[in-house]
């Protein structure tokens, strides 16, 4: 018996093979060449013991587009005779492989849905509940709905509302956003806030200020410099208050023969 380690530096699985199996390199190569074509089979790259009285010889692949792959020829020995069991092309340690398959429903990310795209919703989607099941704390949201069977077939479940709240609270219009930290006033007291009904309205609303987060859900503790309470005299850096023309930023040049108009340059802006 010959140790696999002694025969090759690439041992896939432990074990020992007989001298007959270990020495059948030419037989394995010829069998692989018959299947793949002689030019597609490269150098012998190793041998591995698959099971008792069996062994697999590995040859490099020269097929275009299969760099790093290997031809695997499985041999078996019975009654002092070596026979060919199977030949296949398999990826080697350095083979270039396609990414692991991910089902399409798991590949989608927020914002992936475009014009014409259709995203089916499963019957057991935990974000939704039957329209006749009132979500605790949101009963008032359905007071204006049509009678059972004529309104919405499905509504947001408790889980769906919690999941939405968690996304919104950690989004760009959250209390932790830089704008919110720098703002003196917050959305909860802003006249541009459109309240949400139900339990989500206790934390969120929709901004209706075209110069800020217009048409987007904002946390009531989010804030920005476009709050309805901000007055012109409160304008800070980056905002314009009073006259938009500053005489101090103008360079005056005298016409030929005239004295420099120093007094004009020193006149304070009005």
CSV table of C-alpha atoms in Angstrom, one decimal:
chain,number,residue,atom,x,y,z
A,1,UNK,CA,0.0,0.0,0.0
A,2,UNK,CA,1.1,3.5,-0.7
A,3,UNK,CA,0.3,6.6,1.3
A,4,UNK,CA,-1.5,9.3,-0.7
A,5,UNK,CA,0.7,11.9,0.9
A,6,UNK,CA,3.8,10.1,-0.4
A,7,UNK,CA,2.4,10.2,-4.0
A,8,UNK,CA,1.2,13.7,-4.2
A,9,UNK,CA,1.3,17.0,-2.4
A,10,UNK,CA,-2.4,17.5,-2.9
A,11,UNK,CA,-4.3,15.1,-0.6
A,12,UNK,CA,-8.0,15.6,-0.7
A,13,UNK,CA,-8.9,12.9,1.8
A,14,UNK,CA,-6.9,10.6,3.9
A,15,UNK,CA,-6.3,7.0,3.3
A,16,UNK,CA,-4.0,4.6,1.4
A,17,UNK,CA,-4.2,3.2,-2.0
A,18,UNK,CA,-2.7,0.1,-3.5
A,19,UNK,CA,0.3,0.2,-5.8
A,20,UNK,CA,-1.9,-0.8,-8.7
A,21,UNK,CA,-4.3,2.1,-8.2
A,22,UNK,CA,-1.5,4.6,-7.5
A,23,UNK,CA,0.5,3.5,-10.6
A,24,UNK,CA,-2.5,3.7,-13.0
A,25,UNK,CA,-1.8,7.3,-13.9
A,26,UNK,CA,-1.5,6.5,-17.6
A,27,UNK,CA,-4.8,4.6,-17.6
A,28,UNK,CA,-6.6,7.4,-15.9
A,29,UNK,CA,-5.1,10.0,-18.3
A,30,UNK,CA,-6.1,8.0,-21.4
A,31,UNK,CA,-9.6,7.6,-20.1
A,32,UNK,CA,-9.9,11.4,-19.4
A,33,UNK,CA,-8.4,12.2,-22.8
A,34,UNK,CA,-11.0,9.9,-24.5
A,35,UNK,CA,-13.8,11.9,-22.9
A,36,UNK,CA,-12.4,15.4,-23.0
A,37,UNK,CA,-9.9,15.2,-25.9
A,38,UNK,CA,-6.2,14.9,-25.5
A,39,UNK,CA,-5.5,18.6,-25.6
A,40,UNK,CA,-7.9,19.3,-22.8
A,41,UNK,CA,-6.1,17.2,-20.2
A,42,UNK,CA,-3.2,18.7,-18.4
A,43,UNK,CA,-0.6,17.4,-15.9
A,44,UNK,CA,-1.3,14.9,-13.2
A,45,UNK,CA,-2.1,16.9,-10.1
A,46,UNK,CA,-2.7,14.3,-7.4
A,47,UNK,CA,-4.5,11.2,-6.2
A,48,UNK,CA,-7.0,10.8,-3.4
A,49,UNK,CA,-8.4,7.7,-1.6
A,50,UNK,CA,-12.2,7.9,-1.9
A,51,UNK,CA,-13.1,4.5,-0.3
A,52,UNK,CA,-11.6,1.0,0.1
A,53,UNK,CA,-10.1,-0.3,-3.1
A,54,UNK,CA,-10.9,3.0,-5.0
A,55,UNK,CA,-8.8,6.1,-5.8
A,56,UNK,CA,-9.3,9.2,-7.8
A,57,UNK,CA,-6.6,10.7,-10.1
A,58,UNK,CA,-6.7,14.4,-10.8
A,59,UNK,CA,-5.5,16.1,-13.9
A,60,UNK,CA,-5.4,19.8,-14.7
A,61,UNK,CA,-7.9,21.1,-17.2
A,62,UNK,CA,-6.8,22.9,-20.3
A,63,UNK,CA,-10.3,23.7,-21.5
A,64,UNK,CA,-10.8,27.3,-22.4
A,65,UNK,CA,-12.7,29.1,-19.6
A,66,UNK,CA,-12.0,26.3,-17.0
A,67,UNK,CA,-8.7,27.4,-15.6
A,68,UNK,CA,-8.2,25.9,-12.2
A,69,UNK,CA,-10.6,23.0,-12.8
A,70,UNK,CA,-9.6,19.4,-12.8
A,71,UNK,CA,-10.4,16.2,-14.6
A,72,UNK,CA,-11.2,13.5,-12.0
A,73,UNK,CA,-10.9,9.9,-12.9
A,74,UNK,CA,-12.2,7.4,-10.4
A,75,UNK,CA,-10.6,4.0,-10.5
A,76,UNK,CA,-11.4,0.8,-8.6
A,77,UNK,CA,-9.4,-2.4,-8.0
A,78,UNK,CA,-11.0,-5.9,-7.8
A,79,UNK,CA,-9.2,-9.2,-8.1
A,80,UNK,CA,-5.9,-7.4,-9.0
A,81,UNK,CA,-7.6,-5.6,-11.9
A,82,UNK,CA,-8.0,-1.8,-12.1
A,83,UNK,CA,-11.1,-0.5,-13.9
A,84,UNK,CA,-12.5,2.9,-14.7
A,85,UNK,CA,-15.6,4.0,-12.7
A,86,UNK,CA,-16.2,7.6,-13.6
A,87,UNK,CA,-14.7,10.7,-15.2
A,88,UNK,CA,-15.8,14.2,-14.5
A,89,UNK,CA,-14.7,17.8,-14.6
A,90,UNK,CA,-14.7,19.4,-11.2
A,91,UNK,CA,-13.5,22.7,-9.7
A,92,UNK,CA,-10.1,22.7,-8.1
A,93,UNK,CA,-8.9,24.8,-5.2
A,94,UNK,CA,-8.2,27.8,-7.4
A,95,UNK,CA,-11.1,27.5,-9.8
A,96,UNK,CA,-13.2,30.5,-10.7
A,97,UNK,CA,-16.8,29.7,-9.7
A,98,UNK,CA,-20.1,31.4,-10.0
A,99,UNK,CA,-21.4,33.0,-6.8
A,100,UNK,CA,-23.6,30.8,-4.6
A,101,UNK,CA,-27.1,30.7,-5.9
A,102,UNK,CA,-29.5,33.1,-4.1
A,103,UNK,CA,-33.2,32.8,-4.8
A,104,UNK,CA,-34.6,35.8,-6.5
A,105,UNK,CA,-36.9,36.8,-3.6
A,106,UNK,CA,-33.7,37.0,-1.4
A,107,UNK,CA,-31.8,39.2,-3.8
A,108,UNK,CA,-34.1,42.2,-3.8
A,109,UNK,CA,-33.1,45.3,-1.9
A,110,UNK,CA,-34.9,48.5,-1.1
A,111,UNK,CA,-35.5,50.5,-4.2
A,112,UNK,CA,-35.0,47.6,-6.7
A,113,UNK,CA,-38.5,47.7,-8.0
A,114,UNK,CA,-38.7,49.7,-11.2
A,115,UNK,CA,-41.3,50.5,-13.9
A,116,UNK,CA,-43.0,47.3,-15.1
A,117,UNK,CA,-41.6,45.1,-12.3
A,118,UNK,CA,-43.9,42.9,-10.4
A,119,UNK,CA,-43.2,41.7,-6.8
A,120,UNK,CA,-45.6,38.9,-5.7
A,121,UNK,CA,-46.5,38.8,-2.0
A,122,UNK,CA,-46.9,35.4,-0.4
A,123,UNK,CA,-50.0,34.4,1.4
A,124,UNK,CA,-48.1,34.0,4.6
A,125,UNK,CA,-46.2,37.3,4.5
A,126,UNK,CA,-45.8,38.3,8.1
A,127,UNK,CA,-45.9,42.0,7.3
A,128,UNK,CA,-49.6,41.7,6.4
A,129,UNK,CA,-52.7,40.7,8.2
A,130,UNK,CA,-56.3,40.2,6.9
A,131,UNK,CA,-58.2,43.4,6.6
A,132,UNK,CA,-60.8,42.3,9.2
A,133,UNK,CA,-58.2,41.8,11.9
A,134,UNK,CA,-57.8,45.1,13.7
A,135,UNK,CA,-54.2,45.8,14.9
A,136,UNK,CA,-54.1,46.7,18.6
A,137,UNK,CA,-53.7,50.4,19.0
A,138,UNK,CA,-54.8,51.2,15.4
A,139,UNK,CA,-58.5,50.6,15.6
A,140,UNK,CA,-59.2,54.2,14.8
A,141,UNK,CA,-57.4,53.8,11.5
A,142,UNK,CA,-60.2,51.7,10.2
A,143,UNK,CA,-63.2,53.7,11.4
A,144,UNK,CA,-63.7,55.1,7.9
A,145,UNK,CA,-63.2,51.8,6.1
A,146,UNK,CA,-65.9,50.2,4.1
A,147,UNK,CA,-67.8,47.2,5.7
A,148,UNK,CA,-65.9,44.0,6.1
A,149,UNK,CA,-65.4,42.4,2.6
A,150,UNK,CA,-65.5,45.7,0.8
A,151,UNK,CA,-62.4,47.4,2.1
A,152,UNK,CA,-58.8,46.5,1.9
A,153,UNK,CA,-58.2,42.8,1.7
A,154,UNK,CA,-55.0,43.0,3.7
A,155,UNK,CA,-53.5,45.6,6.0
A,156,UNK,CA,-50.2,46.0,7.8
A,157,UNK,CA,-49.8,43.5,10.7
A,158,UNK,CA,-48.3,44.5,14.0
A,159,UNK,CA,-45.0,43.0,12.8
A,160,UNK,CA,-45.2,45.0,9.6
A,161,UNK,CA,-45.7,48.2,11.6
A,162,UNK,CA,-42.8,47.5,14.0
A,163,UNK,CA,-40.5,46.6,11.1
A,164,UNK,CA,-41.4,49.9,9.3
A,165,UNK,CA,-40.9,51.9,12.4
A,166,UNK,CA,-37.4,50.3,12.9
A,167,UNK,CA,-36.4,51.2,9.4
A,168,UNK,CA,-37.6,54.7,9.6
A,169,UNK,CA,-36.1,55.3,13.0
A,170,UNK,CA,-32.7,54.3,11.7
A,171,UNK,CA,-33.0,56.1,8.4
A,172,UNK,CA,-31.7,59.4,7.2
A,173,UNK,CA,-34.5,61.4,8.8
A,174,UNK,CA,-34.0,60.0,12.3
A,175,UNK,CA,-33.2,61.8,15.5
A,176,UNK,CA,-29.6,60.7,15.1
A,177,UNK,CA,-29.2,62.4,11.8
A,178,UNK,CA,-26.7,65.3,11.6
A,179,UNK,CA,-29.5,67.7,10.6
A,180,UNK,CA,-31.5,66.8,13.6
A,181,UNK,CA,-28.6,67.2,16.0
A,182,UNK,CA,-27.9,70.7,14.6
A,183,UNK,CA,-31.5,71.8,14.4
A,184,UNK,CA,-33.1,74.0,17.1
A,185,UNK,CA,-36.6,72.8,16.3
A,186,UNK,CA,-38.0,69.4,15.5
A,187,UNK,CA,-40.6,68.0,13.2
A,188,UNK,CA,-43.1,67.3,15.9
A,189,UNK,CA,-43.8,71.0,16.3
A,190,UNK,CA,-43.4,72.0,12.6
A,191,UNK,CA,-46.3,73.3,10.6
A,192,UNK,CA,-45.1,71.4,7.5
A,193,UNK,CA,-45.6,68.1,9.1
A,194,UNK,CA,-48.5,65.9,7.8
A,195,UNK,CA,-49.4,63.5,10.7
A,196,UNK,CA,-49.8,59.8,10.2
A,197,UNK,CA,-52.9,58.0,11.6
A,198,UNK,CA,-52.6,55.1,14.0
A,199,UNK,CA,-49.8,54.0,16.1
A,200,UNK,CA,-47.1,55.0,13.6
A,201,UNK,CA,-48.3,58.6,13.9
A,202,UNK,CA,-47.0,58.7,17.5
A,203,UNK,CA,-43.4,58.7,16.2
A,204,UNK,CA,-43.6,59.7,12.5
A,205,UNK,CA,-45.1,62.0,10.0
A,206,UNK,CA,-44.7,63.1,6.4
A,207,UNK,CA,-42.7,66.3,5.5
A,208,UNK,CA,-44.5,68.7,3.2
A,209,UNK,CA,-41.7,71.3,3.0
A,210,UNK,CA,-40.5,71.4,-0.6
A,211,UNK,CA,-37.1,72.7,0.6
A,212,UNK,CA,-36.5,69.9,3.1
A,213,UNK,CA,-37.5,66.2,3.2
A,214,UNK,CA,-40.6,66.8,1.0
A,215,UNK,CA,-42.9,63.8,0.7
A,216,UNK,CA,-40.7,61.6,3.0
A,217,UNK,CA,-41.5,60.0,6.3
A,218,UNK,CA,-39.6,61.8,9.1
A,219,UNK,CA,-39.3,61.1,12.8
A,220,UNK,CA,-41.0,63.6,15.1
A,221,UNK,CA,-37.7,64.3,16.7
A,222,UNK,CA,-35.9,64.8,13.4
A,223,UNK,CA,-35.3,68.5,12.5
A,224,UNK,CA,-33.8,70.8,10.0
A,225,UNK,CA,-33.3,74.5,9.4
A,226,UNK,CA,-36.5,74.8,7.4
A,227,UNK,CA,-38.8,74.5,10.4
A,228,UNK,CA,-42.0,76.6,10.3
A,229,UNK,CA,-40.9,78.5,13.4
A,230,UNK,CA,-37.6,79.8,11.9
A,231,UNK,CA,-37.7,83.6,11.2
A,232,UNK,CA,-35.6,85.6,8.8
A,233,UNK,CA,-33.6,87.2,11.7
A,234,UNK,CA,-32.6,83.6,12.8
A,235,UNK,CA,-30.9,82.8,9.5
A,236,UNK,CA,-27.5,81.2,9.9
A,237,UNK,CA,-24.6,80.3,7.7
A,238,UNK,CA,-25.7,79.2,4.3
A,239,UNK,CA,-29.0,81.0,4.5
A,240,UNK,CA,-29.9,84.5,3.1
A,241,UNK,CA,-31.5,87.1,5.2
A,242,UNK,CA,-32.2,90.7,4.3
A,243,UNK,CA,-30.6,92.1,1.2
A,244,UNK,CA,-29.0,89.6,-1.2
A,245,UNK,CA,-26.6,92.2,-2.4
A,246,UNK,CA,-23.5,93.1,-0.4
A,247,UNK,CA,-21.7,96.3,-1.4
A,248,UNK,CA,-18.6,95.2,0.6
A,249,UNK,CA,-18.1,92.3,-1.8
A,250,UNK,CA,-17.8,94.7,-4.8
A,251,UNK,CA,-14.5,96.1,-6.0
A,252,UNK,CA,-15.0,99.8,-7.1
A,253,UNK,CA,-12.8,101.2,-9.8
A,254,UNK,CA,-12.6,104.9,-10.7
A,255,UNK,CA,-13.0,106.1,-14.2
A,256,UNK,CA,-9.9,107.7,-15.8
A,257,UNK,CA,-9.3,111.1,-14.3
A,258,UNK,CA,-11.5,110.6,-11.2
A,259,UNK,CA,-10.4,110.1,-7.6
A,260,UNK,CA,-10.9,106.6,-6.1
A,261,UNK,CA,-14.5,106.3,-4.7
A,262,UNK,CA,-13.3,105.3,-1.2
A,263,UNK,CA,-16.5,106.5,0.4
A,264,UNK,CA,-18.6,104.2,-1.8
A,265,UNK,CA,-16.6,101.2,-0.8
A,266,UNK,CA,-16.9,102.1,2.9
A,267,UNK,CA,-20.7,102.6,2.8
A,268,UNK,CA,-22.3,99.9,4.9
A,269,UNK,CA,-24.7,97.5,3.2
A,270,UNK,CA,-28.4,98.3,3.5
